[in-house]
PDB file of C-alpha atoms in Angstrom:
ATOM      1  CA  MET L   5      17.215 -23.537  83.421  1.00  0.00           C
ATOM      2  CA  VAL L   6      16.072 -23.238  79.863  1.00  0.00           C
ATOM      3  CA  MET L   7      14.996 -19.325  79.832  1.00  0.00           C
ATOM      4  CA  GLY L   8      11.056 -18.599  80.038  1.00  0.00           C
ATOM      5  CA  PRO L   9      10.581 -17.764  76.181  1.00  0.00           C
ATOM      6  CA  THR L  10      11.931 -21.131  74.961  1.00  0.00           C
ATOM      7  CA  HIS L  11       9.880 -23.315  77.563  1.00  0.00           C
ATOM      8  CA  ALA L  12       6.697 -21.165  76.201  1.00  0.00           C
ATOM      9  CA  MET L  13       7.368 -21.428  72.729  1.00  0.00           C
ATOM     10  CA  SER L  14       8.006 -25.325  72.788  1.00  0.00           C
ATOM     11  CA  GLY L  15       4.880 -25.458  74.950  1.00  0.00           C
ATOM     12  CA  ALA L  16       3.010 -23.761  72.072  1.00  0.00           C
ATOM     13  CA  GLY L  17       4.109 -26.188  69.523  1.00  0.00           C
ATOM     14  CA  ALA L  18       2.991 -29.265  71.773  1.00  0.00           C
ATOM     15  CA  GLY L  19      -0.221 -27.820  72.318  1.00  0.00           C
ATOM     16  CA  LEU L  20      -1.083 -27.280  68.611  1.00  0.00           C
ATOM     17  CA  ALA L  21       0.095 -30.682  67.522  1.00  0.00           C
ATOM     18  CA  ILE L  22      -2.299 -31.807  70.819  1.00  0.00           C
ATOM     19  CA  GLY L  23      -5.380 -29.956  69.459  1.00  0.00           C
ATOM     20  CA  ALA L  24      -4.843 -31.345  66.094  1.00  0.00           C
ATOM     21  CA  PHE L  25      -3.859 -34.630  66.613  1.00  0.00           C
ATOM     22  CA  LEU L  26      -6.016 -35.436  70.057  1.00  0.00           C
ATOM     23  CA  PRO L  27      -8.860 -37.960  68.809  1.00  0.00           C
ATOM     24  CA  VAL L  28     -12.188 -36.042  69.352  1.00  0.00           C
ATOM     25  CA  GLU L  29     -13.606 -38.655  71.388  1.00  0.00           C
ATOM     26  CA  TRP L  30     -11.041 -37.339  73.964  1.00  0.00           C
ATOM     27  CA  GLY L  31     -12.159 -33.887  73.881  1.00  0.00           C
ATOM     28  CA  GLY L  32      -9.733 -32.735  70.947  1.00  0.00           C
ATOM     29  CA  ALA L  33     -10.411 -29.754  68.742  1.00  0.00           C
ATOM     30  CA  THR L  34     -13.223 -29.413  66.064  1.00  0.00           C
ATOM     31  CA  SER L  35     -12.007 -26.213  64.868  1.00  0.00           C
ATOM     32  CA  PRO L  36      -8.700 -24.330  64.655  1.00  0.00           C
ATOM     33  CA  THR L  37      -9.345 -21.634  66.944  1.00  0.00           C
ATOM     34  CA  GLU L  38      -9.988 -24.809  69.528  1.00  0.00           C
ATOM     35  CA  VAL L  39      -6.776 -25.853  68.587  1.00  0.00           C
ATOM     36  CA  LEU L  40      -5.165 -22.502  69.139  1.00  0.00           C
ATOM     37  CA  VAL L  41      -6.573 -22.597  72.655  1.00  0.00           C
ATOM     38  CA  PHE L  42      -4.899 -25.684  73.333  1.00  0.00           C
ATOM     39  CA  ALA L  43      -1.623 -23.763  72.543  1.00  0.00           C
ATOM     40  CA  GLY L  44      -2.188 -21.031  74.234  1.00  0.00           C
ATOM     41  CA  VAL L  45      -2.877 -23.529  77.394  1.00  0.00           C
ATOM     42  CA  THR L  46      -0.056 -25.755  76.983  1.00  0.00           C
ATOM     43  CA  ALA L  47       2.709 -22.536  75.819  1.00  0.00           C
ATOM     44  CA  GLY L  48       1.353 -21.695  79.531  1.00  0.00           C
ATOM     45  CA  ALA L  49       1.851 -24.723  81.492  1.00  0.00           C
ATOM     46  CA  ALA L  50       5.116 -24.958  79.762  1.00  0.00           C
ATOM     47  CA  LEU L  51       6.063 -22.193  82.658  1.00  0.00           C
ATOM     48  CA  LEU L  52       4.485 -24.126  85.504  1.00  0.00           C
ATOM     49  CA  PRO L  53       6.904 -25.927  87.056  1.00  0.00           C
ATOM     50  CA  ASP L  54       8.947 -22.614  87.969  1.00  0.00           C
ATOM     51  CA  LEU L  55       6.314 -21.810  90.168  1.00  0.00           C
ATOM     52  CA  ASP L  56       8.477 -23.155  92.771  1.00  0.00           C
ATOM     53  CA  THR L  57      10.751 -19.873  92.734  1.00  0.00           C
ATOM     54  CA  PRO L  58       9.922 -16.441  93.074  1.00  0.00           C
ATOM     55  CA  GLN L  59      12.422 -14.947  90.507  1.00  0.00           C
ATOM     56  CA  SER L  60      10.924 -16.811  87.561  1.00  0.00           C
ATOM     57  CA  THR L  61       8.752 -15.232  84.668  1.00  0.00           C
ATOM     58  CA  LEU L  62       5.529 -17.333  86.378  1.00  0.00           C
ATOM     59  CA  ALA L  63       5.847 -15.619  89.894  1.00  0.00           C
ATOM     60  CA  ARG L  64       5.843 -12.039  87.751  1.00  0.00           C
ATOM     61  CA  SER L  65       2.555 -12.572  86.005  1.00  0.00           C
ATOM     62  CA  PHE L  66       0.019 -11.780  88.541  1.00  0.00           C
ATOM     63  CA  GLY L  67       1.813  -9.313  90.711  1.00  0.00           C
ATOM     64  CA  LEU L  68       1.831 -10.068  94.516  1.00  0.00           C
ATOM     65  CA  ALA L  69      -0.674 -13.113  93.916  1.00  0.00           C
ATOM     66  CA  SER L  70       2.047 -15.064  91.522  1.00  0.00           C
ATOM     67  CA  ARG L  71       4.622 -14.018  93.667  1.00  0.00           C
ATOM     68  CA  ALA L  72       2.794 -15.012  97.317  1.00  0.00           C
ATOM     69  CA  LEU L  73       2.007 -18.293  95.733  1.00  0.00           C
ATOM     70  CA  ALA L  74       5.671 -18.878  94.458  1.00  0.00           C
ATOM     71  CA  HIS L  75       7.038 -18.057  97.902  1.00  0.00           C
ATOM     72  CA  ILE L  76       4.698 -20.757  99.273  1.00  0.00           C
ATOM     73  CA  THR L  77       5.453 -23.345  96.797  1.00  0.00           C
ATOM     74  CA  GLU L  78       9.174 -23.404  97.014  1.00  0.00           C
ATOM     75  CA  ARG L  79       8.364 -24.176 100.470  1.00  0.00           C
ATOM     76  CA  VAL L  80       6.304 -26.887 100.340  1.00  0.00           C
ATOM     77  CA  SER L  81       8.706 -27.895  97.636  1.00  0.00           C
ATOM     78  CA  LYS L  82      11.370 -28.018  99.785  1.00  0.00           C
ATOM     79  CA  THR L  83       9.571 -29.311 102.485  1.00  0.00           C
ATOM     80  CA  ILE L  84       8.873 -32.478 100.415  1.00  0.00           C
ATOM     81  CA  TYR L  85      12.378 -32.622  99.313  1.00  0.00           C
ATOM     82  CA  ASP L  86      13.451 -33.008 102.793  1.00  0.00           C
ATOM     83  CA  LEU L  87      11.110 -35.714 104.100  1.00  0.00           C
ATOM     84  CA  THR L  88      11.879 -37.640 101.006  1.00  0.00           C
ATOM     85  CA  MET L  89      15.569 -37.373 100.967  1.00  0.00           C
ATOM     86  CA  THR L  90      18.072 -40.199 101.884  1.00  0.00           C
ATOM     87  CA  ARG L  91      21.262 -39.713 102.927  1.00  0.00           C
ATOM     88  CA  LYS L  92      22.899 -39.435  99.630  1.00  0.00           C
ATOM     89  CA  ASP L  93      20.811 -36.795  98.141  1.00  0.00           C
ATOM     90  CA  ALA L  94      22.207 -33.263  98.982  1.00  0.00           C
ATOM     91  CA  ARG L  95      21.029 -30.870 101.061  1.00  0.00           C
ATOM     92  CA  ILE L  96      19.549 -27.724  99.510  1.00  0.00           C
ATOM     93  CA  SER L  97      18.206 -24.250 100.481  1.00  0.00           C
ATOM     94  CA  ASN L  98      15.258 -23.988  98.592  1.00  0.00           C
ATOM     95  CA  GLY L  99      12.679 -25.921  96.883  1.00  0.00           C
ATOM     96  CA  HIS L 100      13.630 -25.001  92.935  1.00  0.00           C
ATOM     97  CA  ARG L 101      14.003 -27.585  90.698  1.00  0.00           C
ATOM     98  CA  THR L 102      12.255 -30.138  93.079  1.00  0.00           C
ATOM     99  CA  ALA L 103       8.743 -31.304  93.652  1.00  0.00           C
ATOM    100  CA  THR L 104       7.195 -29.542  90.528  1.00  0.00           C
ATOM    101  CA  HIS L 105      10.242 -30.505  88.054  1.00  0.00           C
ATOM    102  CA  THR L 106       9.122 -34.106  88.355  1.00  0.00           C
ATOM    103  CA  LEU L 107       6.523 -36.432  85.665  1.00  0.00           C
ATOM    104  CA  TRP L 108       4.110 -36.905  88.944  1.00  0.00           C
ATOM    105  CA  PHE L 109       3.958 -33.309  88.864  1.00  0.00           C
ATOM    106  CA  ALA L 110       2.993 -33.251  85.147  1.00  0.00           C
ATOM    107  CA  LEU L 111       0.286 -36.226  85.820  1.00  0.00           C
ATOM    108  CA  LEU L 112      -0.738 -34.196  88.884  1.00  0.00           C
ATOM    109  CA  ALA L 113      -1.627 -30.800  86.975  1.00  0.00           C
ATOM    110  CA  GLY L 114      -3.461 -32.521  84.185  1.00  0.00           C
ATOM    111  CA  ALA L 115      -5.458 -34.653  86.565  1.00  0.00           C
ATOM    112  CA  GLY L 116      -6.255 -31.681  88.641  1.00  0.00           C
ATOM    113  CA  THR L 117      -6.858 -29.437  85.682  1.00  0.00           C
ATOM    114  CA  ALA L 118      -9.210 -32.120  84.019  1.00  0.00           C
ATOM    115  CA  ALA L 119     -11.414 -32.705  87.594  1.00  0.00           C
ATOM    116  CA  LEU L 120     -11.238 -28.878  88.154  1.00  0.00           C
ATOM    117  CA  VAL L 121     -12.974 -28.638  84.714  1.00  0.00           C
ATOM    118  CA  SER L 122     -15.205 -31.268  85.301  1.00  0.00           C
ATOM    119  CA  ALA L 123     -16.815 -30.421  88.069  1.00  0.00           C
ATOM    120  CA  PHE L 124     -17.262 -26.655  87.567  1.00  0.00           C
ATOM    121  CA  GLY L 125     -17.567 -27.137  83.680  1.00  0.00           C
ATOM    122  CA  LYS L 126     -17.360 -23.616  82.062  1.00  0.00           C
ATOM    123  CA  ASN L 127     -16.367 -21.879  84.905  1.00  0.00           C
ATOM    124  CA  GLY L 128     -13.653 -24.325  85.706  1.00  0.00           C
ATOM    125  CA  ALA L 129     -12.502 -23.529  82.181  1.00  0.00           C
ATOM    126  CA  ILE L 130     -12.450 -20.198  82.395  1.00  0.00           C
ATOM    127  CA  GLY L 131     -10.315 -20.126  85.261  1.00  0.00           C
ATOM    128  CA  VAL L 132      -7.961 -22.585  83.730  1.00  0.00           C
ATOM    129  CA  LEU L 133      -7.650 -20.424  80.899  1.00  0.00           C
ATOM    130  CA  PHE L 134      -7.251 -17.223  82.790  1.00  0.00           C
ATOM    131  CA  PHE L 135      -4.333 -18.811  84.690  1.00  0.00           C
ATOM    132  CA  MET L 136      -2.746 -20.053  81.613  1.00  0.00           C
ATOM    133  CA  LEU L 137      -3.045 -17.335  79.272  1.00  0.00           C
ATOM    134  CA  GLY L 138      -1.711 -15.093  81.496  1.00  0.00           C
ATOM    135  CA  LEU L 139       1.598 -17.252  81.841  1.00  0.00           C
ATOM    136  CA  ALA L 140       1.757 -17.625  77.728  1.00  0.00           C
ATOM    137  CA  ILE L 141       1.484 -13.837  77.305  1.00  0.00           C
ATOM    138  CA  ARG L 142       4.484 -13.620  79.911  1.00  0.00           C
ATOM    139  CA  GLY L 143       6.599 -16.317  78.235  1.00  0.00           C
ATOM    140  CA  LEU L 144       5.982 -15.516  74.482  1.00  0.00           C
ATOM    141  CA  ALA L 145       6.150 -11.792  74.527  1.00  0.00           C
ATOM    142  CA  PRO L 146       8.697 -11.451  77.472  1.00  0.00           C
ATOM    143  CA  ASN L 147       9.984  -8.058  76.242  1.00  0.00           C
ATOM    144  CA  TRP L 148       6.428  -6.191  75.773  1.00  0.00           C
ATOM    145  CA  ALA L 149       5.148  -7.673  79.090  1.00  0.00           C
ATOM    146  CA  LYS L 150       8.326  -6.902  81.141  1.00  0.00           C
ATOM    147  CA  LYS L 151       7.334  -3.055  79.888  1.00  0.00           C
ATOM    148  CA  GLN L 152       3.909  -3.173  80.906  1.00  0.00           C
ATOM    149  CA  ASP L 153       2.788  -3.277  84.424  1.00  0.00           C
ATOM    150  CA  TRP L 154       1.321  -6.704  85.673  1.00  0.00           C
ATOM    151  CA  ILE L 155      -2.276  -5.689  85.820  1.00  0.00           C
ATOM    152  CA  TYR L 156      -2.255  -5.172  82.059  1.00  0.00           C
ATOM    153  CA  VAL L 157      -1.301  -8.701  81.351  1.00  0.00           C
ATOM    154  CA  THR L 158      -3.543  -9.926  84.133  1.00  0.00           C
ATOM    155  CA  GLY L 159      -6.268  -7.863  81.832  1.00  0.00           C
ATOM    156  CA  LEU L 160      -5.394  -9.252  79.053  1.00  0.00           C
ATOM    157  CA  SER L 161      -5.574 -12.629  79.792  1.00  0.00           C
ATOM    158  CA  LEU L 162      -8.835 -12.216  81.396  1.00  0.00           C
ATOM    159  CA  ALA L 163     -10.267 -10.459  78.420  1.00  0.00           C
ATOM    160  CA  LEU L 164      -9.130 -13.315  76.202  1.00  0.00           C
ATOM    161  CA  ALA L 165     -10.525 -15.823  78.404  1.00  0.00           C
ATOM    162  CA  VAL L 166     -14.005 -14.231  78.451  1.00  0.00           C
ATOM    163  CA  ALA L 167     -13.563 -14.220  74.655  1.00  0.00           C
ATOM    164  CA  VAL L 168     -12.953 -18.114  74.363  1.00  0.00           C
ATOM    165  CA  TRP L 169     -15.706 -18.685  77.272  1.00  0.00           C
ATOM    166  CA  PHE L 170     -18.214 -17.116  74.542  1.00  0.00           C
ATOM    167  CA  ALA L 171     -16.632 -18.420  71.478  1.00  0.00           C
ATOM    168  CA  LEU L 172     -15.849 -21.947  72.148  1.00  0.00           C
ATOM    169  CA  PRO L 173     -18.156 -23.387  74.093  1.00  0.00           C
ATOM    170  CA  ALA L 174     -16.654 -26.796  72.925  1.00  0.00           C
ATOM    171  CA  SER L 175     -13.143 -26.179  74.134  1.00  0.00           C
ATOM    172  CA  VAL L 176     -13.838 -26.886  77.663  1.00  0.00           C
ATOM    173  CA  GLY L 177     -13.546 -30.607  77.417  1.00  0.00           C
ATOM    174  CA  SER L 178     -11.878 -31.138  80.592  1.00  0.00           C
ATOM    175  CA  ALA L 179      -9.621 -34.410  79.171  1.00  0.00           C
ATOM    176  CA  ALA L 180      -8.233 -32.143  76.302  1.00  0.00           C
ATOM    177  CA  LEU L 181      -8.073 -29.368  78.672  1.00  0.00           C
ATOM    178  CA  GLY L 182      -5.903 -31.599  80.959  1.00  0.00           C
ATOM    179  CA  ALA L 183      -3.836 -33.067  78.341  1.00  0.00           C
ATOM    180  CA  ALA L 184      -2.696 -29.435  77.110  1.00  0.00           C
ATOM    181  CA  VAL L 185      -1.580 -28.940  80.739  1.00  0.00           C
ATOM    182  CA  THR L 186       0.429 -32.342  81.221  1.00  0.00           C
ATOM    183  CA  ALA L 187       1.891 -31.480  77.906  1.00  0.00           C
ATOM    184  CA  GLY L 188       3.081 -28.640  78.706  1.00  0.00           C
ATOM    185  CA  VAL L 189       4.612 -29.272  81.977  1.00  0.00           C
ATOM    186  CA  ALA L 190       6.123 -32.212  80.277  1.00  0.00           C
ATOM    187  CA  MET L 191       8.028 -30.058  77.611  1.00  0.00           C
ATOM    188  CA  HIS L 192       9.320 -27.612  80.280  1.00  0.00           C
ATOM    189  CA  LEU L 193      11.151 -30.759  82.080  1.00  0.00           C
ATOM    190  CA  LEU L 194      11.988 -31.884  78.734  1.00  0.00           C
ATOM    191  CA  GLY L 195      13.745 -28.334  78.237  1.00  0.00           C
ATOM    192  CA  ASP L 196      15.529 -28.777  81.787  1.00  0.00           C
ATOM    193  CA  VAL L 197      16.761 -32.050  81.273  1.00  0.00           C
ATOM    194  CA  ILE L 198      19.169 -30.616  78.184  1.00  0.00           C
ATOM    195  CA  THR L 199      20.851 -28.312  80.907  1.00  0.00           C
ATOM    196  CA  LYS L 200      23.643 -28.688  83.039  1.00  0.00           C
ATOM    197  CA  ARG L 201      21.902 -29.104  86.059  1.00  0.00           C
ATOM    198  CA  GLY L 202      19.258 -31.489  84.593  1.00  0.00           C
ATOM    199  CA  VAL L 203      15.803 -32.323  86.612  1.00  0.00           C
ATOM    200  CA  PRO L 204      14.898 -34.910  88.840  1.00  0.00           C
ATOM    201  CA  LEU L 205      11.792 -36.626  86.456  1.00  0.00           C
ATOM    202  CA  LEU L 206      11.096 -39.392  88.933  1.00  0.00           C
ATOM    203  CA  GLY L 207      12.172 -37.552  92.430  1.00  0.00           C
ATOM    204  CA  GLY L 208      10.913 -38.503  95.614  1.00  0.00           C
ATOM    205  CA  VAL L 209       9.344 -41.830  94.665  1.00  0.00           C
ATOM    206  CA  VAL L 210      12.164 -43.997  92.663  1.00  0.00           C
ATOM    207  CA  SER L 211      15.789 -44.497  94.170  1.00  0.00           C
ATOM    208  CA  ILE L 212      18.643 -44.341  91.632  1.00  0.00           C
ATOM    209  CA  GLY L 213      21.874 -45.120  93.006  1.00  0.00           C
ATOM    210  CA  GLY L 214      20.809 -44.317  96.998  1.00  0.00           C
ATOM    211  CA  GLU L 215      19.363 -41.112  95.571  1.00  0.00           C
ATOM    212  CA  ARG L 216      15.737 -40.101  95.720  1.00  0.00           C
ATOM    213  CA  TRP L 217      16.165 -36.660  93.925  1.00  0.00           C
ATOM    214  CA  TRP L 218      18.871 -37.892  90.828  1.00  0.00           C
ATOM    215  CA  ASN L 219      18.814 -35.610  88.147  1.00  0.00           C
ATOM    216  CA  PHE L 220      18.291 -36.676  84.662  1.00  0.00           C
ATOM    217  CA  ARG L 221      20.422 -35.125  81.987  1.00  0.00           C
ATOM    218  CA  LEU L 222      22.198 -35.330  78.888  1.00  0.00           C
ATOM    219  CA  PRO L 223      25.888 -36.342  78.777  1.00  0.00           C
ATOM    220  CA  GLY L 224      28.144 -33.426  79.335  1.00  0.00           C
ATOM    221  CA  PRO L 225      28.999 -31.918  75.905  1.00  0.00           C
ATOM    222  CA  LEU L 226      25.353 -31.987  74.927  1.00  0.00           C
ATOM    223  CA  ARG L 227      24.498 -30.017  77.841  1.00  0.00           C
ATOM    224  CA  ILE L 228      23.483 -26.146  77.365  1.00  0.00           C
ATOM    225  CA  ARG L 229      23.317 -23.124  79.459  1.00  0.00           C
ATOM    226  CA  ALA L 230      20.411 -20.944  79.793  1.00  0.00           C
ATOM    227  CA  GLY L 231      20.514 -17.841  77.853  1.00  0.00           C
ATOM    228  CA  ALA L 232      23.386 -18.838  75.570  1.00  0.00           C
ATOM    229  CA  GLY L 233      23.861 -19.527  71.979  1.00  0.00           C
ATOM    230  CA  MET L 234      22.079 -23.101  71.983  1.00  0.00           C
ATOM    231  CA  ASP L 235      19.301 -21.840  74.253  1.00  0.00           C
ATOM    232  CA  ARG L 236      18.786 -19.235  71.181  1.00  0.00           C
ATOM    233  CA  MET L 237      18.902 -21.723  68.595  1.00  0.00           C
ATOM    234  CA  LEU L 238      16.781 -24.042  70.432  1.00  0.00           C
ATOM    235  CA  ALA L 239      14.010 -21.227  70.935  1.00  0.00           C
ATOM    236  CA  ALA L 240      14.500 -20.262  67.113  1.00  0.00           C
ATOM    237  CA  ALA L 241      13.710 -23.812  66.395  1.00  0.00           C
ATOM    238  CA  CYS L 242      10.660 -24.214  68.346  1.00  0.00           C
ATOM    239  CA  THR L 243       9.413 -21.336  66.701  1.00  0.00           C
ATOM    240  CA  GLY L 244       9.853 -22.553  63.425  1.00  0.00           C
ATOM    241  CA  VAL L 245       8.239 -25.704  64.261  1.00  0.00           C
ATOM    242  CA  THR L 246       5.229 -23.642  66.208  1.00  0.00           C
ATOM    243  CA  VAL L 247       4.861 -21.489  63.322  1.00  0.00           C
ATOM    244  CA  VAL L 248       4.727 -24.458  60.682  1.00  0.00           C
ATOM    245  CA  LEU L 249       2.165 -26.149  63.077  1.00  0.00           C
ATOM    246  CA  ALA L 250      -0.046 -23.190  62.999  1.00  0.00           C
ATOM    247  CA  TYR L 251       0.405 -22.607  59.549  1.00  0.00           C
ATOM    248  CA  CYS L 252      -1.059 -25.898  58.742  1.00  0.00           C
ATOM    249  CA  VAL L 253      -3.733 -25.890  61.299  1.00  0.00           C
ATOM    250  CA  VAL L 254      -5.247 -22.433  60.229  1.00  0.00           C
ATOM    251  CA  ARG L 255      -4.657 -22.588  56.385  1.00  0.00           C
ATOM    252  CA  ALA L 256      -3.845 -26.474  55.082  1.00  0.00           C
ATOM    253  CA  PRO L 257      -5.308 -28.978  57.837  1.00  0.00           C
ATOM    254  CA  HIS L 258      -6.067 -31.460  55.016  1.00  0.00           C
ATOM    255  CA  LEU L 259      -1.834 -31.712  55.479  1.00  0.00           C
ATOM    256  CA  ILE L 260      -2.053 -32.874  59.082  1.00  0.00           C
ATOM    257  CA  GLY L 261      -5.521 -34.708  58.711  1.00  0.00           C
ATOM    258  CA  ALA L 262      -7.044 -32.489  61.047  1.00  0.00           C
ATOM    259  CA  PRO L 263     -10.636 -33.721  62.317  1.00  0.00           C
ATOM    260  CA  TRP L 264     -12.413 -31.006  61.380  1.00  0.00           C
ATOM    261  CA  VAL L 265     -11.633 -31.524  57.683  1.00  0.00           C
ATOM    262  CA  ALA L 266     -14.465 -32.684  55.514  1.00  0.00           C
ATOM    263  CA  GLY L 267     -15.106 -36.256  55.320  1.00  0.00           C
ATOM    264  CA  THR L 268     -12.548 -36.691  58.498  1.00  0.00           C
ATOM    265  CA  PHE L 269     -14.926 -35.683  61.601  1.00  0.00           C
ATOM    266  CA  HIS L 270     -17.176 -37.826  62.606  1.00  0.00           C
TER     267      HIS L 270
END
């Protein structure tokens, strides 16, 4: 897989783009601060598919709770694979890179987030922010997070979520947060498509060549190895794009036609 920091940084860039360009009537941002919130949610969601393995960055984010959730997700994913596989699909020993690495999961995660926020309002939003910001911290600051006990990461994500709750009442739009989560998961899938193994984007539903879990991936010479030079270059590129977008959002929103700029927000 592409490493966690690469996933998180690509998700942050996607979140900045969503926050800046999503129409306000669809729940888009009305201030630079809200855009940064979307970016944090999307950065966290970009780690979400790896909930299917206890060895992932995500599984370490909230101590025993996240590890237990990862074990459960891995078993559920393997069960889904076993129930839907065909004779041409390979047998697997665990559920990693199966059910949570599909387009169906990206859509379901976004829809579930939107439904949660729609049903519970700010309480639902604070829960989403707490979880996603905790993942984002792990992904965007891996070296710092690795030196800290999981409880510090949990405490920081809770503090940030509560601050957002009080400071940004307009940022609880269900459509916007749902879109941010779906985009984050999609960025993770895109990152894994370029690796040697690829991912089963249409897994469990669409059969390709007799396989329901056929892996989509680039041609051999274009595939990268996690943690190798190309992965680091990709992380650097995602960082560069994210920094430029962040600058435009905070300092030069007129360059991207942001809706909160005078004369463009109605």
